[in-house]
Amino acid sequence: MEFFLSKLNDREFESLSADIISDELDLTVEKFKAGRDGGVDGRFWIGKREGIIQCKHYWKTGYKGLISKLKKEEVDKVKKLNPIKYVFFTSIPLSRENKKEIVEIFSPFIKSESDVWGEDDINDFLSKKENQNIVEKNYKLWITSTQILDIVYNNAIKGRSESTLSEIKSNNERYVITNNHTKGTEILKNSNVIIISGEPGIGKTTLANNLALYYTANGFEFCDIEESISEAEAILRQKEKKKIVFYCDDFLGSNVYDAISNKRDSHIVKFINRIKKDDSKKFILTSRTNILAMAVSSSHRFQNEDLREDEFLLKIEDLSDLDKAKILYNHIYHSNLDNVYIDEIYKQKRYKQIIQHKNFNPRIIEFITNNKRISRIKSSEYWNYIVDKLDNPKEIWSNFFQYQIDDPVRVLTFLTVFNSGVIGESVLSKSYSFYKQNFKMNTGSTDSSFDAVRKLAIKSLLNRRKIGDRIYEYTLFNPSVSDFVLNAYLEDVDLVESVLKALGTRSSIDFLNSLKQNNRISRSIIREIQSELFRHFCDIKLIDRDWDYLVQLSCLDILNTRVVNSIEKFIIEISSYKEARGERLYELLELLIDFNGNVEIKDFSFVAGYIQYGSLDREDINKVVELIRKYDIKDEILFENLSDEVDSYIREVFADNKSSANLEPYIHSSYDHEHGEFVLDFDSGGIEHEMESILDTIISELDEKLLDYIEIDGADIIESIEIDQLVDDFISSYGEGYEEEFRGGYSSGGNSSCDIEAIFERN
């Protein structure tokens, strides 16, 4: 059996070498994180003397490059280390003369030629049956071995399946095992069916490919199906007792309506249910989330069978920075990029900017490290090319957005983008209805109701999350959606005006203002949009107007006196409006304080109602104090309501801060010799003083004039603290091992940033 070591990157090769020596010598081998190693890739101990493993992958460089490196750099390192035993690994083939030369270079530390491992030695070791545990531990090595490839090839059902498997096998060297792979394998093991969904470029097909390879390598026949479930059903009947993994990339494709109108959904549901009940069968599907949502929303059969319970949604935020680092490193390693290009990524640790970029996406990483794509780009321009593709991933979204979704889904996306990327469900529903009634939108023959359309948009372009009892909000599935929309549609003034009219929110005007501040939109367009929105605002009844919206709208162009004068008239209307609406307190305060002009208000009792039914934060409280001072208000009801709300605010903020306070300096551990255990004690006076400091800080952030109008009983708040419970909560937050923490023996683990730097460290 032959193993293709070239499929491994240098970090993976080092890990394999350490596993081999650990097994060969029956010793524990310490592996070190990737990075500048000082000549040590692994360490073991013989008695009290240190043994060293050194690895040089060098399958790209060849023997001459290897020897040159050893003579120039590695010999001096070994002399300084002075190990009792030195074992050398390389992935290139070595002749007997080659081994002799390496032994001579490292004499007397390499004792014999058996301590020099080349490609053939590694293959011989891994081919032995007793060493299969090491092979299987290194997934990429195992899955690309000749034996497994033969199994995979022989298990491909002839025709398209054979071709698909061949393509899958040739593209898996860049694959990185992340938690998604483990989760996917577990789902298939337990339920036999997995529908992998996610945004374009997230890695749906790559994960599906490797799950299919895994099962095929473990004796399952591989069957690639497209949209014809009848084809899969026929194979199932023929091979009822065989182990089969069915594979369907891009489930239903863009022909979802055809599938449902022709009643194929019932066949799909029946087939999936059969697979779920048969552990000898597996079904792996990928689907664009909008297609899956569309299918479920359009098919009662899919809804009744809860098709989405088999969904495994891939999200970029589920990848740690370390996972992203491995993905990037693997792509660079196998990219065949010239060193001058790779240097641009390593320069000033720029790889961190890629890993932490909001638009990080495996497809973009593949795009920017594709040697053929950048062949015409100068190395000096390469970094700018990378930044541009990350900042403006048009080629990722354009086709999907323009051709794979319809107008209603696009409108929901526009509304979310222009509402600063976050929008409540009630606002989105209302805005969508307004847009649908007043502007041109091609709905086709499909259900264009809000409920139907939002289900299509969820998880393809939008996320929906619960933020309260029956309260939901929507965010963009990926920040790059906003980038694409702005790049593609911002100059369409009619569209932007339509979307902003439909929204009518402060957030939308804030977003427009940010575009102006960042010079993304011209002043002439801003004025045109502002005038149109102002005319629209004046047509709305007082009770339905968003007051602060008007304030923000005027800020787009403060020279628009027409808008400012209208705000003054609007304030007079508000003061005579008796229905208190607490959620509008801050908007009311801004209007009264910032745009009073020649307005005269004699009775401020209406403000008290807004305070009573509001939920004040620090800014609200300080604004109320500013209002009282500005107009010299004497209203006792207002003061009483303000006092109650300030007390509630302080207690709430204090509760949050006291539970997160660091009490470690006030908690002590001592050893009880009589009972043979550690005992924890605490300084209650010190903790109480810490609480007083926290309370003083909260109060100090409020307007100092506040105490001229109300009293704050800080002593009552402090007396309400249960010190014992506070300490118990603090200690329990450490979980298991908290005693070691207070004894000073606790270690918090590795530094993620250092681990990332180590991956990209050049030896």
JSON list of N, CA, C and O in Angstrom, two decimals, residues 340-370:
[
{"chain": "A", "resi": 340, "resn": "VAL", "atom": "N", "xyz": [7.46, 34.95, -3.65]},
{"chain": "A", "resi": 340, "resn": "VAL", "atom": "CA", "xyz": [7.31, 36.41, -3.61]},
{"chain": "A", "resi": 340, "resn": "VAL", "atom": "C", "xyz": [5.86, 36.80, -3.31]},
{"chain": "A", "resi": 340, "resn": "VAL", "atom": "O", "xyz": [5.60, 37.84, -2.70]},
{"chain": "A", "resi": 341, "resn": "TYR", "atom": "N", "xyz": [4.93, 35.95, -3.72]},
{"chain": "A", "resi": 341, "resn": "TYR", "atom": "CA", "xyz": [3.52, 36.21, -3.42]},
{"chain": "A", "resi": 341, "resn": "TYR", "atom": "C", "xyz": [3.20, 35.82, -1.97]},
{"chain": "A", "resi": 341, "resn": "TYR", "atom": "O", "xyz": [2.52, 36.55, -1.25]},
{"chain": "A", "resi": 342, "resn": "ILE", "atom": "N", "xyz": [3.71, 34.67, -1.56]},
{"chain": "A", "resi": 342, "resn": "ILE", "atom": "CA", "xyz": [3.48, 34.22, -0.19]},
{"chain": "A", "resi": 342, "resn": "ILE", "atom": "C", "xyz": [4.06, 35.21, 0.81]},
{"chain": "A", "resi": 342, "resn": "ILE", "atom": "O", "xyz": [3.49, 35.48, 1.86]},
{"chain": "A", "resi": 343, "resn": "ASP", "atom": "N", "xyz": [5.21, 35.80, 0.45]},
{"chain": "A", "resi": 343, "resn": "ASP", "atom": "CA", "xyz": [5.85, 36.79, 1.32]},
{"chain": "A", "resi": 343, "resn": "ASP", "atom": "C", "xyz": [4.91, 37.96, 1.61]},
{"chain": "A", "resi": 343, "resn": "ASP", "atom": "O", "xyz": [4.94, 38.55, 2.70]},
{"chain": "A", "resi": 344, "resn": "GLU", "atom": "N", "xyz": [4.08, 38.32, 0.63]},
{"chain": "A", "resi": 344, "resn": "GLU", "atom": "CA", "xyz": [3.16, 39.44, 0.81]},
{"chain": "A", "resi": 344, "resn": "GLU", "atom": "C", "xyz": [2.12, 39.14, 1.89]},
{"chain": "A", "resi": 344, "resn": "GLU", "atom": "O", "xyz": [1.64, 40.04, 2.57]},
{"chain": "A", "resi": 345, "resn": "ILE", "atom": "N", "xyz": [1.77, 37.87, 2.02]},
{"chain": "A", "resi": 345, "resn": "ILE", "atom": "CA", "xyz": [0.80, 37.47, 3.05]},
{"chain": "A", "resi": 345, "resn": "ILE", "atom": "C", "xyz": [1.46, 37.42, 4.42]},
{"chain": "A", "resi": 345, "resn": "ILE", "atom": "O", "xyz": [0.87, 37.78, 5.44]},
{"chain": "A", "resi": 346, "resn": "TYR", "atom": "N", "xyz": [2.72, 36.99, 4.45]},
{"chain": "A", "resi": 346, "resn": "TYR", "atom": "CA", "xyz": [3.44, 36.86, 5.72]},
{"chain": "A", "resi": 346, "resn": "TYR", "atom": "C", "xyz": [3.94, 38.22, 6.23]},
{"chain": "A", "resi": 346, "resn": "TYR", "atom": "O", "xyz": [4.15, 38.38, 7.42]},
{"chain": "A", "resi": 347, "resn": "LYS", "atom": "N", "xyz": [4.13, 39.15, 5.34]},
{"chain": "A", "resi": 347, "resn": "LYS", "atom": "CA", "xyz": [4.68, 40.45, 5.71]},
{"chain": "A", "resi": 347, "resn": "LYS", "atom": "C", "xyz": [3.82, 41.09, 6.80]},
{"chain": "A", "resi": 347, "resn": "LYS", "atom": "O", "xyz": [2.61, 41.23, 6.65]},
{"chain": "A", "resi": 348, "resn": "GLN", "atom": "N", "xyz": [4.47, 41.50, 7.89]},
{"chain": "A", "resi": 348, "resn": "GLN", "atom": "CA", "xyz": [3.80, 42.17, 9.01]},
{"chain": "A", "resi": 348, "resn": "GLN", "atom": "C", "xyz": [2.59, 41.36, 9.52]},
{"chain": "A", "resi": 348, "resn": "GLN", "atom": "O", "xyz": [1.60, 41.92, 9.99]},
{"chain": "A", "resi": 349, "resn": "LYS", "atom": "N", "xyz": [2.71, 40.03, 9.38]},
{"chain": "A", "resi": 349, "resn": "LYS", "atom": "CA", "xyz": [1.66, 39.12, 9.86]},
{"chain": "A", "resi": 349, "resn": "LYS", "atom": "C", "xyz": [0.28, 39.47, 9.26]},
{"chain": "A", "resi": 349, "resn": "LYS", "atom": "O", "xyz": [-0.76, 39.43, 9.92]},
{"chain": "A", "resi": 350, "resn": "ARG", "atom": "N", "xyz": [0.30, 39.79, 7.96]},
{"chain": "A", "resi": 350, "resn": "ARG", "atom": "CA", "xyz": [-0.96, 40.16, 7.30]},
{"chain": "A", "resi": 350, "resn": "ARG", "atom": "C", "xyz": [-1.98, 39.03, 7.29]},
{"chain": "A", "resi": 350, "resn": "ARG", "atom": "O", "xyz": [-3.18, 39.26, 7.14]},
{"chain": "A", "resi": 351, "resn": "TYR", "atom": "N", "xyz": [-1.48, 37.79, 7.44]},
{"chain": "A", "resi": 351, "resn": "TYR", "atom": "CA", "xyz": [-2.41, 36.66, 7.45]},
{"chain": "A", "resi": 351, "resn": "TYR", "atom": "C", "xyz": [-3.46, 36.83, 8.53]},
{"chain": "A", "resi": 351, "resn": "TYR", "atom": "O", "xyz": [-4.59, 36.35, 8.41]},
{"chain": "A", "resi": 352, "resn": "LYS", "atom": "N", "xyz": [-3.14, 37.56, 9.60]},
{"chain": "A", "resi": 352, "resn": "LYS", "atom": "CA", "xyz": [-4.13, 37.79, 10.67]},
{"chain": "A", "resi": 352, "resn": "LYS", "atom": "C", "xyz": [-5.28, 38.65, 10.16]},
{"chain": "A", "resi": 352, "resn": "LYS", "atom": "O", "xyz": [-6.44, 38.46, 10.55]},
{"chain": "A", "resi": 353, "resn": "GLN", "atom": "N", "xyz": [-4.97, 39.60, 9.27]},
{"chain": "A", "resi": 353, "resn": "GLN", "atom": "CA", "xyz": [-6.03, 40.45, 8.72]},
{"chain": "A", "resi": 353, "resn": "GLN", "atom": "C", "xyz": [-7.00, 39.62, 7.88]},
{"chain": "A", "resi": 353, "resn": "GLN", "atom": "O", "xyz": [-8.21, 39.87, 7.87]},
{"chain": "A", "resi": 354, "resn": "ILE", "atom": "N", "xyz": [-6.46, 38.62, 7.18]},
{"chain": "A", "resi": 354, "resn": "ILE", "atom": "CA", "xyz": [-7.30, 37.74, 6.37]},
{"chain": "A", "resi": 354, "resn": "ILE", "atom": "C", "xyz": [-8.18, 36.90, 7.29]},
{"chain": "A", "resi": 354, "resn": "ILE", "atom": "O", "xyz": [-9.40, 36.80, 7.10]},
{"chain": "A", "resi": 355, "resn": "ILE", "atom": "N", "xyz": [-7.57, 36.29, 8.30]},
{"chain": "A", "resi": 355, "resn": "ILE", "atom": "CA", "xyz": [-8.29, 35.40, 9.21]},
{"chain": "A", "resi": 355, "resn": "ILE", "atom": "C", "xyz": [-9.40, 36.14, 9.95]},
{"chain": "A", "resi": 355, "resn": "ILE", "atom": "O", "xyz": [-10.50, 35.61, 10.13]},
{"chain": "A", "resi": 356, "resn": "GLN", "atom": "N", "xyz": [-9.15, 37.37, 10.34]},
{"chain": "A", "resi": 356, "resn": "GLN", "atom": "CA", "xyz": [-10.11, 38.12, 11.15]},
{"chain": "A", "resi": 356, "resn": "GLN", "atom": "C", "xyz": [-11.04, 39.00, 10.32]},
{"chain": "A", "resi": 356, "resn": "GLN", "atom": "O", "xyz": [-11.88, 39.71, 10.88]},
{"chain": "A", "resi": 357, "resn": "HIS", "atom": "N", "xyz": [-10.91, 38.93, 9.00]},
{"chain": "A", "resi": 357, "resn": "HIS", "atom": "CA", "xyz": [-11.75, 39.76, 8.14]},
{"chain": "A", "resi": 357, "resn": "HIS", "atom": "C", "xyz": [-13.20, 39.31, 8.22]},
{"chain": "A", "resi": 357, "resn": "HIS", "atom": "O", "xyz": [-13.50, 38.12, 8.29]},
{"chain": "A", "resi": 358, "resn": "LYS", "atom": "N", "xyz": [-14.11, 40.26, 8.25]},
{"chain": "A", "resi": 358, "resn": "LYS", "atom": "CA", "xyz": [-15.54, 39.94, 8.40]},
{"chain": "A", "resi": 358, "resn": "LYS", "atom": "C", "xyz": [-16.05, 39.08, 7.25]},
{"chain": "A", "resi": 358, "resn": "LYS", "atom": "O", "xyz": [-17.06, 38.37, 7.40]},
{"chain": "A", "resi": 359, "resn": "ASN", "atom": "N", "xyz": [-15.40, 39.13, 6.09]},
{"chain": "A", "resi": 359, "resn": "ASN", "atom": "CA", "xyz": [-15.86, 38.36, 4.93]},
{"chain": "A", "resi": 359, "resn": "ASN", "atom": "C", "xyz": [-15.06, 37.08, 4.71]},
{"chain": "A", "resi": 359, "resn": "ASN", "atom": "O", "xyz": [-15.13, 36.50, 3.62]},
{"chain": "A", "resi": 360, "resn": "PHE", "atom": "N", "xyz": [-14.30, 36.65, 5.72]},
{"chain": "A", "resi": 360, "resn": "PHE", "atom": "CA", "xyz": [-13.54, 35.40, 5.56]},
{"chain": "A", "resi": 360, "resn": "PHE", "atom": "C", "xyz": [-14.51, 34.30, 5.13]},
{"chain": "A", "resi": 360, "resn": "PHE", "atom": "O", "xyz": [-15.57, 34.11, 5.71]},
{"chain": "A", "resi": 361, "resn": "ASN", "atom": "N", "xyz": [-14.09, 33.57, 4.12]},
{"chain": "A", "resi": 361, "resn": "ASN", "atom": "CA", "xyz": [-14.95, 32.56, 3.53]},
{"chain": "A", "resi": 361, "resn": "ASN", "atom": "C", "xyz": [-14.05, 31.61, 2.76]},
{"chain": "A", "resi": 361, "resn": "ASN", "atom": "O", "xyz": [-13.17, 32.04, 2.02]},
{"chain": "A", "resi": 362, "resn": "PRO", "atom": "N", "xyz": [-14.19, 30.29, 2.94]},
{"chain": "A", "resi": 362, "resn": "PRO", "atom": "CA", "xyz": [-13.30, 29.34, 2.25]},
{"chain": "A", "resi": 362, "resn": "PRO", "atom": "C", "xyz": [-13.23, 29.55, 0.74]},
{"chain": "A", "resi": 362, "resn": "PRO", "atom": "O", "xyz": [-12.18, 29.37, 0.13]},
{"chain": "A", "resi": 363, "resn": "ARG", "atom": "N", "xyz": [-14.36, 29.95, 0.14]},
{"chain": "A", "resi": 363, "resn": "ARG", "atom": "CA", "xyz": [-14.34, 30.16, -1.31]},
{"chain": "A", "resi": 363, "resn": "ARG", "atom": "C", "xyz": [-13.47, 31.37, -1.67]},
{"chain": "A", "resi": 363, "resn": "ARG", "atom": "O", "xyz": [-12.74, 31.35, -2.67]},
{"chain": "A", "resi": 364, "resn": "ILE", "atom": "N", "xyz": [-13.55, 32.41, -0.86]},
{"chain": "A", "resi": 364, "resn": "ILE", "atom": "CA", "xyz": [-12.70, 33.58, -1.12]},
{"chain": "A", "resi": 364, "resn": "ILE", "atom": "C", "xyz": [-11.23, 33.22, -0.92]},
{"chain": "A", "resi": 364, "resn": "ILE", "atom": "O", "xyz": [-10.36, 33.66, -1.68]},
{"chain": "A", "resi": 365, "resn": "ILE", "atom": "N", "xyz": [-10.94, 32.41, 0.10]},
{"chain": "A", "resi": 365, "resn": "ILE", "atom": "CA", "xyz": [-9.56, 31.99, 0.34]},
{"chain": "A", "resi": 365, "resn": "ILE", "atom": "C", "xyz": [-9.04, 31.19, -0.85]},
{"chain": "A", "resi": 365, "resn": "ILE", "atom": "O", "xyz": [-7.90, 31.38, -1.30]},
{"chain": "A", "resi": 366, "resn": "GLU", "atom": "N", "xyz": [-9.86, 30.32, -1.37]},
{"chain": "A", "resi": 366, "resn": "GLU", "atom": "CA", "xyz": [-9.47, 29.56, -2.56]},
{"chain": "A", "resi": 366, "resn": "GLU", "atom": "C", "xyz": [-9.25, 30.50, -3.74]},
{"chain": "A", "resi": 366, "resn": "GLU", "atom": "O", "xyz": [-8.32, 30.34, -4.52]},
{"chain": "A", "resi": 367, "resn": "PHE", "atom": "N", "xyz": [-10.09, 31.50, -3.84]},
{"chain": "A", "resi": 367, "resn": "PHE", "atom": "CA", "xyz": [-10.01, 32.48, -4.94]},
{"chain": "A", "resi": 367, "resn": "PHE", "atom": "C", "xyz": [-8.71, 33.27, -4.88]},
{"chain": "A", "resi": 367, "resn": "PHE", "atom": "O", "xyz": [-8.01, 33.42, -5.89]},
{"chain": "A", "resi": 368, "resn": "ILE", "atom": "N", "xyz": [-8.35, 33.77, -3.70]},
{"chain": "A", "resi": 368, "resn": "ILE", "atom": "CA", "xyz": [-7.18, 34.65, -3.60]},
{"chain": "A", "resi": 368, "resn": "ILE", "atom": "C", "xyz": [-5.86, 33.89, -3.58]},
{"chain": "A", "resi": 368, "resn": "ILE", "atom": "O", "xyz": [-4.79, 34.50, -3.70]},
{"chain": "A", "resi": 369, "resn": "THR", "atom": "N", "xyz": [-5.91, 32.56, -3.41]},
{"chain": "A", "resi": 369, "resn": "THR", "atom": "CA", "xyz": [-4.67, 31.77, -3.43]},
{"chain": "A", "resi": 369, "resn": "THR", "atom": "C", "xyz": [-4.56, 30.92, -4.70]},
{"chain": "A", "resi": 369, "resn": "THR", "atom": "O", "xyz": [-3.68, 30.07, -4.79]},
{"chain": "A", "resi": 370, "resn": "ASN", "atom": "N", "xyz": [-5.46, 31.16, -5.64]},
{"chain": "A", "resi": 370, "resn": "ASN", "atom": "CA", "xyz": [-5.44, 30.41, -6.90]},
{"chain": "A", "resi": 370, "resn": "ASN", "atom": "C", "xyz": [-4.32, 30.92, -7.79]},
{"chain": "A", "resi": 370, "resn": "ASN", "atom": "O", "xyz": [-4.35, 32.06, -8.25]}
]
